PDB file of C-alpha atoms in Angstrom:
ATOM      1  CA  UNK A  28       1.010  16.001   5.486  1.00  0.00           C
ATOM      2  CA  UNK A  29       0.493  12.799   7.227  1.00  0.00           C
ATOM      3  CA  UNK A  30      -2.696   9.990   7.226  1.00  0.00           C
ATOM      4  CA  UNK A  31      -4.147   6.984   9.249  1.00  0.00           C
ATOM      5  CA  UNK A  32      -1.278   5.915  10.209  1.00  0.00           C
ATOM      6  CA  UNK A  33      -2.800   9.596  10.441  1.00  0.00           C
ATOM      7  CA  UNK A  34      -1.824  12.631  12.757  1.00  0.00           C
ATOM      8  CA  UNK A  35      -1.061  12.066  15.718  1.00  0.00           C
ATOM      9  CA  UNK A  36      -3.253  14.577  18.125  1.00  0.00           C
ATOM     10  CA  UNK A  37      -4.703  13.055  21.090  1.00  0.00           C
ATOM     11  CA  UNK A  38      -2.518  10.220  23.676  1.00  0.00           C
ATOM     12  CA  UNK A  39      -4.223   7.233  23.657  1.00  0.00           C
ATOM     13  CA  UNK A  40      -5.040   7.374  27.602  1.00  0.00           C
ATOM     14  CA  UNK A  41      -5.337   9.919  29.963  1.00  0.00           C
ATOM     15  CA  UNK A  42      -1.934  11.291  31.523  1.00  0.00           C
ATOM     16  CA  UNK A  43      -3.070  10.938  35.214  1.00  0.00           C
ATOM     17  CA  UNK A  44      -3.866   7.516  34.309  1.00  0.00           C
ATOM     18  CA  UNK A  45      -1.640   4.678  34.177  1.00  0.00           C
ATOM     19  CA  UNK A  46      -1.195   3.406  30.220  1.00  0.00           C
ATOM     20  CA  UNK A  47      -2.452   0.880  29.026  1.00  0.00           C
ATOM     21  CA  UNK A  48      -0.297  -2.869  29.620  1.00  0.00           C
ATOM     22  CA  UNK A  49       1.444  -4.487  26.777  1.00  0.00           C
ATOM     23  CA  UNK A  50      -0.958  -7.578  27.356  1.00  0.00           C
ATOM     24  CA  UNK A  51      -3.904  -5.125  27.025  1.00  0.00           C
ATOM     25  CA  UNK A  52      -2.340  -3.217  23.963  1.00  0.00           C
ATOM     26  CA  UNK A  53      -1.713  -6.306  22.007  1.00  0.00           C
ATOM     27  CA  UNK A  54      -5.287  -7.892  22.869  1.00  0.00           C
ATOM     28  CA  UNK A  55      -6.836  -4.986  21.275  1.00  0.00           C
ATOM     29  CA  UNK A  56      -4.509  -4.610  17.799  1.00  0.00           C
ATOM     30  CA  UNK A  57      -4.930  -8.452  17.648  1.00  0.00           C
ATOM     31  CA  UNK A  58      -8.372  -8.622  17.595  1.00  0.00           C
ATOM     32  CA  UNK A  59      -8.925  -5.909  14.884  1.00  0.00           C
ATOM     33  CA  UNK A  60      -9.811  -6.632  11.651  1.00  0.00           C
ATOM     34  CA  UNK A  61      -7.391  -6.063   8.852  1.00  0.00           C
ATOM     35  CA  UNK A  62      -9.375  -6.540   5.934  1.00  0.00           C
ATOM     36  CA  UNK A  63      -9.027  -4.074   2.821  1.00  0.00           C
ATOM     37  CA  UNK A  64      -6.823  -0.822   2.854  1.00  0.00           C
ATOM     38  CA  UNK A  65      -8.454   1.475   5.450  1.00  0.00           C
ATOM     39  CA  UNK A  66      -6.162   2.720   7.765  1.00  0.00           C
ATOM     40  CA  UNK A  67      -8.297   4.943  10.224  1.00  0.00           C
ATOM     41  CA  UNK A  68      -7.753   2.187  13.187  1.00  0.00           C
ATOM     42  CA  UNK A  69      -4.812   4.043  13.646  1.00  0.00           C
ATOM     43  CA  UNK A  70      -5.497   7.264  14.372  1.00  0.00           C
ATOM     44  CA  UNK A  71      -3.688   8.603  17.612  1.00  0.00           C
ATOM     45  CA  UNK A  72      -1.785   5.894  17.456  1.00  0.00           C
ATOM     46  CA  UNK A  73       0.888   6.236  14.322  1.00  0.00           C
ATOM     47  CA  UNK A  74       1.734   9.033  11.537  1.00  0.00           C
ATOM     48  CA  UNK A  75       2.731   8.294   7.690  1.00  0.00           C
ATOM     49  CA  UNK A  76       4.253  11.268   5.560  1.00  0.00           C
ATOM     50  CA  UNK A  77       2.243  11.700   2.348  1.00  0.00           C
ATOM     51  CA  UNK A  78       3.953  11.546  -0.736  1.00  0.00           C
ATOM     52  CA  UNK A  79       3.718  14.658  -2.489  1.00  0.00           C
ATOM     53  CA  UNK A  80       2.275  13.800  -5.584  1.00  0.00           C
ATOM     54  CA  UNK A  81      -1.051  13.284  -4.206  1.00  0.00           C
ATOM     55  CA  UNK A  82      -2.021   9.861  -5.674  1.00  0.00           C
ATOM     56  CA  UNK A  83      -5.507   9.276  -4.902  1.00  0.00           C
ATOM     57  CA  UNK A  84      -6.437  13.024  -6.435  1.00  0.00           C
ATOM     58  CA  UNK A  85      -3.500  12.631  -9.056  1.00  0.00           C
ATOM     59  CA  UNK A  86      -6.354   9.286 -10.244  1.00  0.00           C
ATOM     60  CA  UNK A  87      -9.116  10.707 -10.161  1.00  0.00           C
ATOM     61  CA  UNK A  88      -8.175  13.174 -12.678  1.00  0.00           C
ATOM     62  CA  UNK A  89      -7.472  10.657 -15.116  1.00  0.00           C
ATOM     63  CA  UNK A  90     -10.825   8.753 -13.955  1.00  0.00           C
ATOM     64  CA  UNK A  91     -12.604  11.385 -15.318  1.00  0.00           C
ATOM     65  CA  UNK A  92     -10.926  11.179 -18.976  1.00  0.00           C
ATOM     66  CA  UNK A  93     -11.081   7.544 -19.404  1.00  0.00           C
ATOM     67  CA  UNK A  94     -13.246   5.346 -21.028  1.00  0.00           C
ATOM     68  CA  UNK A  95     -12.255   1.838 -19.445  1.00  0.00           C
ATOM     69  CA  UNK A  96     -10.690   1.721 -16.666  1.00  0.00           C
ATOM     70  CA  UNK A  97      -8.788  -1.860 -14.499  1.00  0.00           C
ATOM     71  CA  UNK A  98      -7.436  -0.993 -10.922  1.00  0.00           C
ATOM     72  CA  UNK A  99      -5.581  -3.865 -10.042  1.00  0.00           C
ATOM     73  CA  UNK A 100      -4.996  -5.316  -6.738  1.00  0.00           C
ATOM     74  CA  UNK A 101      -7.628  -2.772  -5.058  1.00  0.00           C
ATOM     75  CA  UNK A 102      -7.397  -4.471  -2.006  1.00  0.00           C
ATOM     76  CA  UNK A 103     -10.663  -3.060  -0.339  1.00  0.00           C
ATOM     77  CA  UNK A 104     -11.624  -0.609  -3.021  1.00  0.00           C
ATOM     78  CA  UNK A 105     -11.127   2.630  -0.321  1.00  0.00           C
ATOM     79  CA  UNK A 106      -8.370   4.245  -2.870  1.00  0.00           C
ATOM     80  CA  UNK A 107     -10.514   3.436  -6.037  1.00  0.00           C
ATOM     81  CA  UNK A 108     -14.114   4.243  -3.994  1.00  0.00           C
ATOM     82  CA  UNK A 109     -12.208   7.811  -2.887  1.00  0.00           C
ATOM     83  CA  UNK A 110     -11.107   8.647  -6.368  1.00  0.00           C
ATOM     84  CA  UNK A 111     -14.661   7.683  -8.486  1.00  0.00           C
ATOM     85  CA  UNK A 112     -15.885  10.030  -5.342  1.00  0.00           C
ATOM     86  CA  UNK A 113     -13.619  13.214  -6.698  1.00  0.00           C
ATOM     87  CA  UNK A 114     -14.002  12.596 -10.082  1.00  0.00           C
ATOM     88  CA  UNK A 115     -15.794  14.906 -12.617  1.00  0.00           C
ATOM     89  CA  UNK A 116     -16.931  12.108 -14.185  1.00  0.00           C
ATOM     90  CA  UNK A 117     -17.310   8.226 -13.886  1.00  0.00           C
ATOM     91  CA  UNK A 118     -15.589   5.720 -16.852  1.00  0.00           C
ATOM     92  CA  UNK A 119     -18.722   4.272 -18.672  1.00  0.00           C
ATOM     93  CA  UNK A 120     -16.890   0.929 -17.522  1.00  0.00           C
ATOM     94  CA  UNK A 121     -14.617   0.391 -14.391  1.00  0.00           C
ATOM     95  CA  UNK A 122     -13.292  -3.104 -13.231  1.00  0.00           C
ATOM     96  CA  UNK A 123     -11.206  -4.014 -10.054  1.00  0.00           C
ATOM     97  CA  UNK A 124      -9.242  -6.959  -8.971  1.00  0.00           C
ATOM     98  CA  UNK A 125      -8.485  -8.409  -6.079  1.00  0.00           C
ATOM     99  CA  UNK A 126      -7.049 -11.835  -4.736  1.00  0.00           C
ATOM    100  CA  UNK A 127      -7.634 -12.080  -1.083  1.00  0.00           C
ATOM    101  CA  UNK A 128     -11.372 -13.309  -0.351  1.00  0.00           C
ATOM    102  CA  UNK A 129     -12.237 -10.530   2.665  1.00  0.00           C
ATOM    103  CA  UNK A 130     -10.815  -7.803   0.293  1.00  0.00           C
ATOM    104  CA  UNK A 131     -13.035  -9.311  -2.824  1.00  0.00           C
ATOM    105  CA  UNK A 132     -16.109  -9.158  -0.314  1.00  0.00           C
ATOM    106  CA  UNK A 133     -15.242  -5.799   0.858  1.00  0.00           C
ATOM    107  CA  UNK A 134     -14.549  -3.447  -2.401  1.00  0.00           C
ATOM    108  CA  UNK A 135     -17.326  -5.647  -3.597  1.00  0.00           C
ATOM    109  CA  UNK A 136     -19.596  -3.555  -1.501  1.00  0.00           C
ATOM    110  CA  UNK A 137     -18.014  -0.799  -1.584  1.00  0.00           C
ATOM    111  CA  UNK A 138     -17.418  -0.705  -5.518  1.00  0.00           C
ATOM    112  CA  UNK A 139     -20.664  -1.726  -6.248  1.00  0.00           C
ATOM    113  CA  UNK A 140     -22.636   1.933  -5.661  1.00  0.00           C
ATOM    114  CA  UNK A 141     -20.295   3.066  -8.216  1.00  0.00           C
ATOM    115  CA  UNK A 142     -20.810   0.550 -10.933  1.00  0.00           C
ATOM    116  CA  UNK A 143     -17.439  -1.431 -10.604  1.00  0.00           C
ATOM    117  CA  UNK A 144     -17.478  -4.813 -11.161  1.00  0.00           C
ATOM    118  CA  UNK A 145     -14.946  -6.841  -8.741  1.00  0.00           C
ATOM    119  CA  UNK A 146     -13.132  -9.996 -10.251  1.00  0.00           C
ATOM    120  CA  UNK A 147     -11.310 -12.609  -7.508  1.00  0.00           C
ATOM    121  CA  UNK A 148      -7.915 -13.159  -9.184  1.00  0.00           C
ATOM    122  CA  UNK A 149      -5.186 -14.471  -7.610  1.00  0.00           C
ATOM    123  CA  UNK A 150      -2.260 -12.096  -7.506  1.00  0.00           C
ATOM    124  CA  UNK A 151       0.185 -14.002  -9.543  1.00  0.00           C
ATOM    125  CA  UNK A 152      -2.594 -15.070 -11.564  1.00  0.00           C
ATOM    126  CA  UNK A 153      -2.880 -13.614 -15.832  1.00  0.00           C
ATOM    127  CA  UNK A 154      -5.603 -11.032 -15.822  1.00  0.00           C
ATOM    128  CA  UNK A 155      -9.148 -12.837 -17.202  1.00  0.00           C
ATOM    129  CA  UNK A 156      -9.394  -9.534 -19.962  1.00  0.00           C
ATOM    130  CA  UNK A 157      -9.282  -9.799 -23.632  1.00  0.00           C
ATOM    131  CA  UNK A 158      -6.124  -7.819 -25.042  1.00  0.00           C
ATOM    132  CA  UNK A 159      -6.430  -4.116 -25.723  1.00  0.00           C
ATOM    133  CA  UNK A 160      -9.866  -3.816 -23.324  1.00  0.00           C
ATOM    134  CA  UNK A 161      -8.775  -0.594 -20.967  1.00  0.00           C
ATOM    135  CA  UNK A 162      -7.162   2.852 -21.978  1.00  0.00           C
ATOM    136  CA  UNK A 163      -5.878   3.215 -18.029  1.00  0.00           C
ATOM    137  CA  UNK A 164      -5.063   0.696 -15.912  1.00  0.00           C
ATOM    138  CA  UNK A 165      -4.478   1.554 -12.058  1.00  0.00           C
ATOM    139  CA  UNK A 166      -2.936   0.060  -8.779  1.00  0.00           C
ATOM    140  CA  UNK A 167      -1.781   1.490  -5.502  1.00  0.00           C
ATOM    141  CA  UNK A 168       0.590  -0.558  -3.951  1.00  0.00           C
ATOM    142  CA  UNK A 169       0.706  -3.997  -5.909  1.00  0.00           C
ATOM    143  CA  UNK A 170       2.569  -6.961  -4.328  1.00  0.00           C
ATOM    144  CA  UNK A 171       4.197  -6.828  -7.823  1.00  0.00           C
ATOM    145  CA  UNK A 172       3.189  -5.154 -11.183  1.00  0.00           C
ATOM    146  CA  UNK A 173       2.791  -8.164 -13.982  1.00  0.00           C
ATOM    147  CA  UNK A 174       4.086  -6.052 -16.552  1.00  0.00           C
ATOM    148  CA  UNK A 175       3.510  -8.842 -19.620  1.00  0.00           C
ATOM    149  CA  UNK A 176      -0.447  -8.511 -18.495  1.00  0.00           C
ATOM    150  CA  UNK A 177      -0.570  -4.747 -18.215  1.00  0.00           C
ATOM    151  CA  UNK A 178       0.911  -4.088 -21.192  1.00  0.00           C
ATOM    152  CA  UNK A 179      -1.406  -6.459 -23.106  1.00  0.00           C
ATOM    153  CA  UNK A 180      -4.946  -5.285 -21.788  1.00  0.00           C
ATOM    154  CA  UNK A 181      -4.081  -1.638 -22.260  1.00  0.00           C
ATOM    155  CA  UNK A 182      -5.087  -0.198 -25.300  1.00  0.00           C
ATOM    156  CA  UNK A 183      -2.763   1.183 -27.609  1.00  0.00           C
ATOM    157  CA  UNK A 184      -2.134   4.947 -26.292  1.00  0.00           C
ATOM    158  CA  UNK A 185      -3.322   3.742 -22.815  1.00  0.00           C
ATOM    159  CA  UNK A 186      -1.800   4.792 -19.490  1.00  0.00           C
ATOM    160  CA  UNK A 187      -0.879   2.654 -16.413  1.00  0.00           C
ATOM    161  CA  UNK A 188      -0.904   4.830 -13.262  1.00  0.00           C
ATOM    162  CA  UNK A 189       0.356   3.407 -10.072  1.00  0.00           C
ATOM    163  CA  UNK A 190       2.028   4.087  -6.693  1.00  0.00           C
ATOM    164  CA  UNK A 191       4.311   1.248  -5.827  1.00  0.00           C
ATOM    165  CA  UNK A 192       5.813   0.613  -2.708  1.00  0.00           C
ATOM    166  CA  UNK A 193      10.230   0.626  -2.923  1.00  0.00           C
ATOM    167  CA  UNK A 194      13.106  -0.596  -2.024  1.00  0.00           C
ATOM    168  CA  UNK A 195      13.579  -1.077   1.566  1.00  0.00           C
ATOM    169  CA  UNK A 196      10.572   0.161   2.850  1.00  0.00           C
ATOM    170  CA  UNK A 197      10.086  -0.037   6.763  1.00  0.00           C
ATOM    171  CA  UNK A 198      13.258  -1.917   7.084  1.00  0.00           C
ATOM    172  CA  UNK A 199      13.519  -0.195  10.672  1.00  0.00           C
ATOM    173  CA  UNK A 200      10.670  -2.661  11.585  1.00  0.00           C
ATOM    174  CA  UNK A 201      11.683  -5.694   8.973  1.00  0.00           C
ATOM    175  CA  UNK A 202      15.403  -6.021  10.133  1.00  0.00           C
ATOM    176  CA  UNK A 203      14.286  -5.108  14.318  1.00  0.00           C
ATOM    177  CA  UNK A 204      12.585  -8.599  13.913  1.00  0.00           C
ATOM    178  CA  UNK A 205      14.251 -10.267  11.137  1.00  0.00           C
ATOM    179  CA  UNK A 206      17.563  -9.627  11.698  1.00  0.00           C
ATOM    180  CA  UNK A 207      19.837  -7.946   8.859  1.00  0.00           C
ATOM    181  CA  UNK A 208      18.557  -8.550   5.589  1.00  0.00           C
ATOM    182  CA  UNK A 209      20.797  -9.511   2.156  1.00  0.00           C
ATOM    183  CA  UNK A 210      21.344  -6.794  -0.268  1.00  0.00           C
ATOM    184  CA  UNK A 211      18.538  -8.336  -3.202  1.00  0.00           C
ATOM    185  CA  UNK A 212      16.164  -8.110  -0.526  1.00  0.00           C
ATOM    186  CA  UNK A 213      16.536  -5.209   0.720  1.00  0.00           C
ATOM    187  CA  UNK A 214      16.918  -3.652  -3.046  1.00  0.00           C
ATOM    188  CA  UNK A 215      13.307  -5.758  -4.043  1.00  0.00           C
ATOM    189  CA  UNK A 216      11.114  -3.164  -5.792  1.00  0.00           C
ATOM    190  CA  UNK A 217      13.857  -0.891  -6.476  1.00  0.00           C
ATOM    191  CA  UNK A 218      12.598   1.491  -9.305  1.00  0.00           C
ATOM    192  CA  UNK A 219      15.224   1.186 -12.052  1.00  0.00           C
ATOM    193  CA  UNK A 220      14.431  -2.964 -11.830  1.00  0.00           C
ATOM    194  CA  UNK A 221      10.520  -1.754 -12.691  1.00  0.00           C
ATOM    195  CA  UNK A 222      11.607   0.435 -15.009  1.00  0.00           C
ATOM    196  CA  UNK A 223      13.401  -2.259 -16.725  1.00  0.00           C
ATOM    197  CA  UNK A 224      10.406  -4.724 -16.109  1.00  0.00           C
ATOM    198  CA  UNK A 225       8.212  -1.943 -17.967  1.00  0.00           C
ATOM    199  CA  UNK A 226      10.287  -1.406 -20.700  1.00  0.00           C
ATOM    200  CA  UNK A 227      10.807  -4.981 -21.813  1.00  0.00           C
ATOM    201  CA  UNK A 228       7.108  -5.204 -21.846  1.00  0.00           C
ATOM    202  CA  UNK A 229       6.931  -2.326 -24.460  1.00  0.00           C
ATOM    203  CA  UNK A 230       5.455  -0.358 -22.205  1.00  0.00           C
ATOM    204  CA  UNK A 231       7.209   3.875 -22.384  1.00  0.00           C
ATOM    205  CA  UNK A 232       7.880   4.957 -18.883  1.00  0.00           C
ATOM    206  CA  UNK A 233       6.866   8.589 -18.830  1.00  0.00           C
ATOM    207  CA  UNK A 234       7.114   9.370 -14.802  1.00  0.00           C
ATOM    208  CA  UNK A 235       8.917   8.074 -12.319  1.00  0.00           C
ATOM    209  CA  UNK A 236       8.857   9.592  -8.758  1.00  0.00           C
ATOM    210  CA  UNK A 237      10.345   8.597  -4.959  1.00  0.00           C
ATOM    211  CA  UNK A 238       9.883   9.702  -2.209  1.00  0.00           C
ATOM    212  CA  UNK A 239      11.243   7.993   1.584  1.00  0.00           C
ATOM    213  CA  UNK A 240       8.571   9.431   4.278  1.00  0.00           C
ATOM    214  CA  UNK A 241       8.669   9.429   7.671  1.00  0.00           C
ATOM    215  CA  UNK A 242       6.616   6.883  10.087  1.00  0.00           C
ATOM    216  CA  UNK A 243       6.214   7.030  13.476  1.00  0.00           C
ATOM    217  CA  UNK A 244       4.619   3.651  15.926  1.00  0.00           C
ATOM    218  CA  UNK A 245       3.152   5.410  18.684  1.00  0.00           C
ATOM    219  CA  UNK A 246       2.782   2.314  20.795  1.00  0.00           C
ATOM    220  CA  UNK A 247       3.210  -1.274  20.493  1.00  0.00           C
ATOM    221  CA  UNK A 248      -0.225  -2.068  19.471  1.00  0.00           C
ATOM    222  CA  UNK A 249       0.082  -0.309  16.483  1.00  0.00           C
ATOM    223  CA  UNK A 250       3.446  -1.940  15.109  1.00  0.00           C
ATOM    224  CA  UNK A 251       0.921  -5.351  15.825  1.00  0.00           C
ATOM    225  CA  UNK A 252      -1.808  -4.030  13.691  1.00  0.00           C
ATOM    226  CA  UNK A 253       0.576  -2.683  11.387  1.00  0.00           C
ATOM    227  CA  UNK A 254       2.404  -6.409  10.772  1.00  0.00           C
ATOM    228  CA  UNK A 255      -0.602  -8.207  11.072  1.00  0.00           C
ATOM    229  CA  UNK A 256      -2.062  -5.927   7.815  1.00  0.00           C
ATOM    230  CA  UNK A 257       0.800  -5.447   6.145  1.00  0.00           C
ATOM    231  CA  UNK A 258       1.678  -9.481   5.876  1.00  0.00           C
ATOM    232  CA  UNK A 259       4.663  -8.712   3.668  1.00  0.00           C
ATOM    233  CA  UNK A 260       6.595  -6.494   6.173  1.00  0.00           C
ATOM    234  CA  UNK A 261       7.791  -9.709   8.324  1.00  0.00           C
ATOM    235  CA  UNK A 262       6.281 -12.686   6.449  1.00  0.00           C
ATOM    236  CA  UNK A 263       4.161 -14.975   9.568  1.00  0.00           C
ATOM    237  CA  UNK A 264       4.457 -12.477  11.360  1.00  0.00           C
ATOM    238  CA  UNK A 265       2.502 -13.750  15.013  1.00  0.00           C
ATOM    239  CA  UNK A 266       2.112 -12.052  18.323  1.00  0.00           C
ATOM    240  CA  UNK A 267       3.661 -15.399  20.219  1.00  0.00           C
ATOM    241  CA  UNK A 268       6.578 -15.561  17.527  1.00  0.00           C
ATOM    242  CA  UNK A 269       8.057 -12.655  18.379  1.00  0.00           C
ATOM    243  CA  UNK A 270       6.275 -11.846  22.143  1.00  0.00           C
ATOM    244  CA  UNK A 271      10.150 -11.303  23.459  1.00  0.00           C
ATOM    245  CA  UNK A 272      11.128  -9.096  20.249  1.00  0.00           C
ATOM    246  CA  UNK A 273       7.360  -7.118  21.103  1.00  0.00           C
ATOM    247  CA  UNK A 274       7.889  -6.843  24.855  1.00  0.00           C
ATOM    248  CA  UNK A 275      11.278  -5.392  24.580  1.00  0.00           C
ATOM    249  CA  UNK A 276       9.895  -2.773  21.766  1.00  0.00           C
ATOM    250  CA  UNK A 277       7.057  -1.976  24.258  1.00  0.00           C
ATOM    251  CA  UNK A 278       9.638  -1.178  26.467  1.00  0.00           C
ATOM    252  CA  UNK A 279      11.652   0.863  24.068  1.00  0.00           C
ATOM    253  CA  UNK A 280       8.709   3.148  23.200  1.00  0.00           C
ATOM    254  CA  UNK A 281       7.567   3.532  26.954  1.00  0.00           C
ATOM    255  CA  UNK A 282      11.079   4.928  27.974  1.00  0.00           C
ATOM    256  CA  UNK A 283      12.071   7.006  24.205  1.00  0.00           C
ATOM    257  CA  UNK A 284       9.170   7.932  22.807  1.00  0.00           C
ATOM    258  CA  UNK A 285       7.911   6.266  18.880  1.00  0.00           C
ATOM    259  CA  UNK A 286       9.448   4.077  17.300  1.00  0.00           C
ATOM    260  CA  UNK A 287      10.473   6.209  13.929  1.00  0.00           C
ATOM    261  CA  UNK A 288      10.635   4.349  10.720  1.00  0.00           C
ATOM    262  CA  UNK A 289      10.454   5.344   7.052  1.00  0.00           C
ATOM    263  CA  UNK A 290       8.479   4.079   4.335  1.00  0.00           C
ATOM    264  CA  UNK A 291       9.340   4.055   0.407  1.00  0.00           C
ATOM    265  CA  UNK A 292       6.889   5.448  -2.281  1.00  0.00           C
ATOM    266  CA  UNK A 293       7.150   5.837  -6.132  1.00  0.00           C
ATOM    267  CA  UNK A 294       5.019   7.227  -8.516  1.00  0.00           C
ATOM    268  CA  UNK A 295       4.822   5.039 -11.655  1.00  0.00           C
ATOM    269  CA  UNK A 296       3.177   6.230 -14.825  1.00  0.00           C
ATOM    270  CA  UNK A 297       4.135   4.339 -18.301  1.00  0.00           C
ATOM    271  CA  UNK A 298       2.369   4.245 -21.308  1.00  0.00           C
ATOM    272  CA  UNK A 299       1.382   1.695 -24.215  1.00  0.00           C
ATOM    273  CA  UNK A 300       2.787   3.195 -27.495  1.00  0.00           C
ATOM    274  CA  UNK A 301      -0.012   4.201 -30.105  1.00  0.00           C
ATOM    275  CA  UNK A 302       1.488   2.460 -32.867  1.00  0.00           C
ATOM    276  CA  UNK A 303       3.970  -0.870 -32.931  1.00  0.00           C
ATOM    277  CA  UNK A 304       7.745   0.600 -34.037  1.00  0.00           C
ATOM    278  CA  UNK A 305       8.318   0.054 -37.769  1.00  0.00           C
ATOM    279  CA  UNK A 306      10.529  -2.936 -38.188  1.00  0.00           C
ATOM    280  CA  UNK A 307      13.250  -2.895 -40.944  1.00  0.00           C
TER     281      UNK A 307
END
């Protein structure tokens, strides 16, 4: 299965046409928004394997079971929106975060048909909940899990159910315009260090999945849109920055086809123990 970075069926022009110009190409995936987590802009354009576990389905599952639920760093609220959609049955009280003011504004209106109330917080920032207040906290792709805070607002017994993003994930694009990258970069997120993270925070790490998946960058405007949304993949990333880097990547694609890349996934599930182990 792929998504948005979603199948690729149609070409983006017609082939008795001449394609579209780099200039024209970059105008457009520079001028799109990039608020929030929907990735339907690029559709036709690039392809993203699926991990297998099914994430957004795998959640609602346990939406429908919980009582309180947190989904931290929801970014635009389309994973958490999707999931209350498939659910049996709505948590009598849902919360999201989210640090970035377009994303607050926009899972703000999306969350709000559902009954979710969005909280700004910063993404390093503690989480403004009382200890023990949720029995499942969620996240798909944090920037990082803060495992002291997770632990602490789950409930004894409760569940934190995340995908994460891993270790060297899209490196093919990081290290085309970075350059190679150290060895603790390029192991950042690795899911033994999380596990460790977890664990120190008394948390009981009951599933841990990965999966690399396969990418493909169908033309040059979506590697823009795809930097431009994804800030962490080159940090500042700009179009004049790195025009040379772009133009010679437009190139690349025009004469070889996509640019292939591969993205890391892992499925994170850990939970709070019921009872504190007896000391001696």
């Amino acid at each position: 299965m792929t998504d948005p970075l979603t199948d690729q069926t149609d070409r983006l022009t017609d082939p008795q046409k001449d394609p579209p110009t780099f200039e024209a190409l970059v105008a457009e995936a520079a001028s799109a928004p990039t608020e929030g987590w929907d990735f339907s802009w690029f559709a036709g354009r690039a392809t993203e394997a699926r991990p297998s576990w099914g994430y957004a389905v795998s959640l609602a599952e346990r939406l429908g079971r919980a009582g309180a639920v947190l989904d931290v760093q929801t970014g635009g609220g389309e994973v958490l929106d999707f999931a209350l959609g498939k659910s049996a049955e709505r948590p009598p009280l849902s919360v999201a975060t989210e640090g970035w003011p377009p994303n607050v504004a926009k899972a703000t209106a999306l969350l709000r048909p559902h009954g979710v109330a969005v909280v700004a917080v910063p993404e390093d920032a503690p989480l403004p909940f009382a200890d023990g207040t949720f029995d499942l906290v969620s996240s798909r792709h944090p920037v990082r899990p803060h495992w002291g805070e997770i632990a602490r607002v789950l409930r004894p017994g409760g569940t934190y159910f995340a995908q994460h993003v891993g270790p060297g994930s899209v490196f093919e694009l990081v290290e085309y315009f970075l350059g190679p990258q150290p060895e603790e970069v390029r192991g950042g997120r690795h899911p033994d260090r999380e596990r460790a993270g977890a664990e120190a925070a008394g948390l009981e790490v009951v599933d841990l999945r990965a999966e690399r998946l396969r990418m493909e960058f169908h033309d040059i405007g979506a590697v823009v849109h795809f930097l431009r949304k994804v800030v962490w993949t080159v940090p500042g990333f700009t179009v004049e920055a790195y025009e040379v880097r772009l133009r010679a990547l437009h190139e690349r694609i025009r004469d070889e086809g996509p640019v292939v890349a591969h993205s890391t996934r892992h499925l994170f599930e850990a939970r709070k123990p019921a009872t504190l182990p007896q000391t001696g």
